[in-house]
CSV table of N, CA and C in Angstrom, one decimal:
chain,number,residue,atom,x,y,z
A,1,MET,N,4.6,-2.8,7.6
A,1,MET,CA,5.5,-1.6,7.4
A,1,MET,C,6.2,-2.4,6.6
A,2,ILE,N,7.4,-1.9,5.5
A,2,ILE,CA,8.4,-2.8,5.3
A,2,ILE,C,9.3,-1.3,4.9
A,3,GLU,N,10.7,-1.9,5.1
A,3,GLU,CA,11.4,-0.7,4.8
A,3,GLU,C,12.3,-0.8,3.8
A,4,MET,N,12.5,-0.2,2.3
A,4,MET,CA,13.6,-0.1,1.6
A,4,MET,C,14.8,0.9,1.2
A,5,ASP,N,15.8,0.0,1.5
A,5,ASP,CA,16.7,1.5,1.6
A,5,ASP,C,16.8,1.8,-0.1
A,6,ALA,N,17.7,2.7,-0.2
A,6,ALA,CA,17.8,3.3,-1.2
A,6,ALA,C,18.6,2.9,-2.1
A,7,ARG,N,19.7,1.5,-2.2
A,7,ARG,CA,20.1,1.0,-3.3
A,7,ARG,C,19.1,-0.2,-4.2
A,8,VAL,N,17.5,-0.8,-3.3
A,8,VAL,CA,17.0,-1.3,-4.0
A,8,VAL,C,15.5,-0.8,-4.3
A,9,SER,N,15.4,0.0,-4.2
A,9,SER,CA,14.9,1.1,-4.6
A,9,SER,C,14.7,1.7,-5.3
A,10,SER,N,12.9,1.4,-6.5
A,10,SER,CA,13.3,2.3,-7.5
A,10,SER,C,13.1,3.6,-7.8
A,11,PHE,N,12.3,4.4,-6.5
A,11,PHE,CA,12.7,5.9,-6.4
A,11,PHE,C,14.1,6.3,-6.3
A,12,ARG,N,14.7,5.0,-5.8
A,12,ARG,CA,16.2,6.2,-5.2
A,12,ARG,C,16.5,6.4,-4.6
A,13,ARG,N,15.6,6.2,-3.2
A,13,ARG,CA,15.8,6.6,-2.0
A,13,ARG,C,15.2,5.8,-1.4
A,14,ALA,N,14.9,5.9,0.4
A,14,ALA,CA,14.6,5.4,1.1
A,14,ALA,C,13.6,5.6,1.2
A,15,THR,N,12.6,4.4,1.2
A,15,THR,CA,11.0,4.2,0.7
A,15,THR,C,10.6,3.1,1.7
A,16,HIS,N,9.4,3.7,2.7
A,16,HIS,CA,8.1,3.0,3.2
A,16,HIS,C,7.7,2.0,2.5
A,17,MET,N,7.0,0.7,2.9
A,17,MET,CA,5.9,0.2,2.0
A,17,MET,C,4.9,-0.3,3.0
A,18,ALA,N,4.0,-0.5,2.1
A,18,ALA,CA,2.8,-1.6,3.0
A,18,ALA,C,2.1,-2.2,2.1
A,19,GLN,N,1.7,-3.2,3.0
A,19,GLN,CA,1.2,-4.5,2.1
A,19,GLN,C,-0.3,-4.3,2.3
A,20,LEU,N,-1.1,-4.0,1.3
A,20,LEU,CA,-2.2,-4.0,2.0
A,20,LEU,C,-3.0,-5.9,1.6
A,21,ILE,N,-4.2,-5.9,2.3
A,21,ILE,CA,-4.4,-7.8,1.6
A,21,ILE,C,-6.0,-7.2,1.6
A,22,GLN,N,-6.9,-8.0,1.1
A,22,GLN,CA,-8.4,-7.7,0.7
A,22,GLN,C,-8.7,-9.4,1.4
A,23,MET,N,-9.9,-10.2,1.4
A,23,MET,CA,-10.1,-11.1,2.4
A,23,MET,C,-11.0,-11.3,1.0
A,24,GLN,N,-11.1,-12.6,0.7
A,24,GLN,CA,-12.2,-13.4,-0.4
A,24,GLN,C,-12.5,-15.0,0.8
A,25,GLY,N,-13.3,-14.9,1.0
A,25,GLY,CA,-14.2,-15.7,1.8
A,25,GLY,C,-13.1,-15.4,3.2
A,26,MET,N,-12.5,-16.9,3.4
A,26,MET,CA,-12.3,-16.7,4.4
A,26,MET,C,-10.8,-16.8,4.4
A,27,VAL,N,-9.9,-16.1,2.8
A,27,VAL,CA,-8.6,-16.3,2.5
A,27,VAL,C,-8.2,-14.6,2.8
A,28,ALA,N,-6.9,-14.5,2.7
A,28,ALA,CA,-6.5,-13.5,2.8
A,28,ALA,C,-5.6,-13.5,2.3
A,29,ILE,N,-6.2,-12.5,0.5
A,29,ILE,CA,-4.9,-12.6,-0.7
A,29,ILE,C,-4.2,-11.3,-0.4
A,30,PRO,N,-3.3,-11.2,-1.0
A,30,PRO,CA,-2.5,-10.0,-1.2
A,30,PRO,C,-2.7,-9.0,-2.1
A,31,ALA,N,-3.6,-8.0,-1.8
A,31,ALA,CA,-4.4,-6.8,-3.1
A,31,ALA,C,-3.1,-5.8,-3.6
A,32,VAL,N,-2.4,-5.0,-3.0
A,32,VAL,CA,-1.8,-3.5,-3.2
A,32,VAL,C,-0.7,-3.9,-2.3
A,33,VAL,N,0.6,-3.2,-3.0
A,33,VAL,CA,1.8,-2.8,-1.8
A,33,VAL,C,1.7,-1.5,-2.5
A,34,LEU,N,1.6,-0.2,-1.4
A,34,LEU,CA,1.8,1.1,-1.4
A,34,LEU,C,2.8,1.8,-0.8
A,35,ALA,N,3.7,2.3,-1.8
A,35,ALA,CA,4.9,2.7,-1.7
A,35,ALA,C,4.7,4.8,-0.5
A,36,ASP,N,5.3,4.8,0.4
A,36,ASP,CA,5.3,6.3,0.9
A,36,ASP,C,4.0,5.9,1.8
A,37,PRO,N,3.1,5.3,2.3
A,37,PRO,CA,1.8,5.1,2.5
A,37,PRO,C,1.9,6.6,3.4
A,38,VAL,N,0.6,7.0,3.3
A,38,VAL,CA,0.1,7.8,4.7
A,38,VAL,C,-1.1,8.2,5.0
A,39,MET,N,-1.5,7.9,6.3
A,39,MET,CA,-2.6,7.7,6.3
A,39,MET,C,-3.1,9.7,6.9
A,40,THR,N,-4.6,9.3,5.7
A,40,THR,CA,-5.2,10.4,5.5
A,40,THR,C,-6.4,11.3,6.6
A,41,HIS,N,-7.4,10.5,6.9
A,41,HIS,CA,-8.5,10.8,7.3
A,41,HIS,C,-9.0,9.1,8.7
A,42,VAL,N,-9.2,9.2,9.9
A,42,VAL,CA,-9.0,8.3,11.0
A,42,VAL,C,-11.1,8.2,10.6
A,43,VAL,N,-11.6,6.8,10.2
A,43,VAL,CA,-13.3,7.2,10.2
A,43,VAL,C,-13.7,6.4,11.0
A,44,GLU,N,-14.8,5.8,10.9
A,44,GLU,CA,-15.4,4.9,12.7
A,44,GLU,C,-14.8,4.1,12.2
A,45,HIS,N,-15.1,3.2,11.0
A,45,HIS,CA,-14.4,1.9,10.9
A,45,HIS,C,-13.4,1.1,11.0
A,46,GLY,N,-12.4,2.2,10.8
A,46,GLY,CA,-10.8,2.2,9.8
A,46,GLY,C,-10.4,3.4,9.8
A,47,PHE,N,-9.1,3.4,8.1
A,47,PHE,CA,-8.6,4.7,7.9
A,47,PHE,C,-9.1,4.9,6.9
A,48,VAL,N,-8.1,5.8,6.1
A,48,VAL,CA,-8.0,5.9,4.7
A,48,VAL,C,-6.6,6.2,4.5
A,49,LEU,N,-6.1,4.9,3.7
A,49,LEU,CA,-4.3,4.9,3.2
A,49,LEU,C,-4.1,6.0,1.9
A,50,ARG,N,-3.1,6.9,1.9
A,50,ARG,CA,-2.6,7.2,0.5
A,50,ARG,C,-1.4,6.4,0.0
A,51,GLY,N,-0.9,6.3,-1.1
A,51,GLY,CA,0.3,5.7,-2.2
A,51,GLY,C,0.6,5.4,-2.9
A,52,ILE,N,1.5,5.1,-3.4
A,52,ILE,CA,1.7,5.0,-4.6
A,52,ILE,C,2.1,3.8,-4.8
A,53,GLN,N,1.2,3.3,-5.7
A,53,GLN,CA,1.5,1.7,-6.7
A,53,GLN,C,2.5,1.8,-7.4
A,54,LEU,N,3.4,0.6,-7.7
A,54,LEU,CA,4.4,0.7,-8.8
A,54,LEU,C,3.8,-0.1,-9.4
A,55,HIS,N,4.0,-0.1,-11.1
A,55,HIS,CA,3.7,-1.1,-12.3
A,55,HIS,C,4.3,-0.7,-13.1
A,56,VAL,N,5.3,-2.0,-13.3
A,56,VAL,CA,6.2,-2.7,-13.7
A,56,VAL,C,5.9,-3.2,-15.6
A,57,GLU,N,6.0,-2.3,-16.7
A,57,GLU,CA,5.7,-3.1,-18.0
A,57,GLU,C,7.1,-2.7,-19.1
A,58,GLY,N,7.5,-3.8,-18.9
A,58,GLY,CA,8.8,-4.2,-19.8
A,58,GLY,C,9.5,-3.2,-19.2
A,59,ASP,N,10.4,-2.2,-19.2
A,59,ASP,CA,12.0,-1.9,-19.2
A,59,ASP,C,11.4,-0.3,-18.5
A,60,ARG,N,9.6,0.0,-18.4
A,60,ARG,CA,9.4,1.3,-17.5
A,60,ARG,C,8.5,1.1,-16.7
A,61,VAL,N,8.7,2.1,-15.6
A,61,VAL,CA,7.9,2.1,-14.5
A,61,VAL,C,6.8,2.9,-14.2
A,62,TRP,N,5.9,2.7,-14.0
A,62,TRP,CA,4.8,3.5,-13.9
A,62,TRP,C,4.4,3.6,-12.3
A,63,GLU,N,4.1,4.9,-11.6
A,63,GLU,CA,3.2,4.9,-10.8
A,63,GLU,C,2.1,5.8,-11.1
A,64,HIS,N,1.1,4.9,-9.5
A,64,HIS,CA,-0.3,5.9,-10.0
A,64,HIS,C,-0.2,5.5,-8.3
A,65,GLU,N,-1.3,6.7,-8.1
A,65,GLU,CA,-1.4,7.3,-6.6
A,65,GLU,C,-2.6,6.8,-6.1
A,66,GLN,N,-2.4,5.9,-5.1
A,66,GLN,CA,-3.6,5.4,-4.7
A,66,GLN,C,-4.5,5.6,-3.5
A,67,VAL,N,-5.5,5.8,-3.1
A,67,VAL,CA,-6.5,5.7,-1.9
A,67,VAL,C,-7.0,4.7,-1.5
A,68,TRP,N,-6.6,4.5,-0.4
A,68,TRP,CA,-7.4,3.0,0.0
A,68,TRP,C,-8.8,3.6,1.3
A,69,LEU,N,-10.1,2.4,1.4
A,69,LEU,CA,-10.1,3.0,2.7
A,69,LEU,C,-9.6,1.3,3.7
A,70,VAL,N,-8.7,1.2,4.8
A,70,VAL,CA,-8.3,0.2,5.5
A,70,VAL,C,-9.2,0.3,6.6
A,71,THR,N,-10.1,-1.4,6.3
A,71,THR,CA,-11.3,-1.2,7.6
A,71,THR,C,-10.5,-3.1,8.4
A,72,PRO,N,-10.4,-3.3,9.5
A,72,PRO,CA,-9.7,-4.6,10.4
A,72,PRO,C,-10.7,-5.8,9.8
A,73,VAL,N,-10.5,-6.5,9.9
A,73,VAL,CA,-10.4,-7.8,9.5
A,73,VAL,C,-11.0,-8.6,11.1
A,74,ILE,N,-12.8,-9.4,11.1
A,74,ILE,CA,-13.3,-9.8,12.2
A,74,ILE,C,-12.3,-10.7,12.1
A,75,GLY,N,-12.5,-11.1,13.4
A,75,GLY,CA,-11.6,-12.8,13.4
A,75,GLY,C,-10.0,-12.5,13.5
A,76,SER,N,-9.6,-11.3,12.7
A,76,SER,CA,-7.7,-11.6,12.9
A,76,SER,C,-7.1,-11.8,13.8
A,77,GLY,N,-7.9,-11.5,15.2
A,77,GLY,CA,-6.9,-11.7,16.4
A,77,GLY,C,-6.8,-10.3,16.4
A,78,GLY,N,-7.5,-9.3,16.2
A,78,GLY,CA,-7.3,-8.2,16.5
A,78,GLY,C,-8.1,-8.4,17.3
A,79,ARG,N,-9.0,-6.6,17.4
A,79,ARG,CA,-10.2,-6.1,18.8
A,79,ARG,C,-11.4,-5.8,17.5
A,80,ALA,N,-11.4,-6.2,16.2
A,80,ALA,CA,-12.5,-5.8,15.2
A,80,ALA,C,-13.5,-5.7,15.7
């Protein structure tokens, strides 16, 4: 979890950010950064995370609400 204070956030307020990763074979690569992540449900093998993805295009910033099913990576050092 990353904390951004209002001086550097395009939201103009303090924001929490979550960096999600995805596995491609044995390599972990960044998937998306979610602003204001909220865990909405816990399921058998993970949880559902909702947040806002920022997309910058030229001088405009677009906000897209994203919902992700987050599951542990087996062999990542965790207990999965």
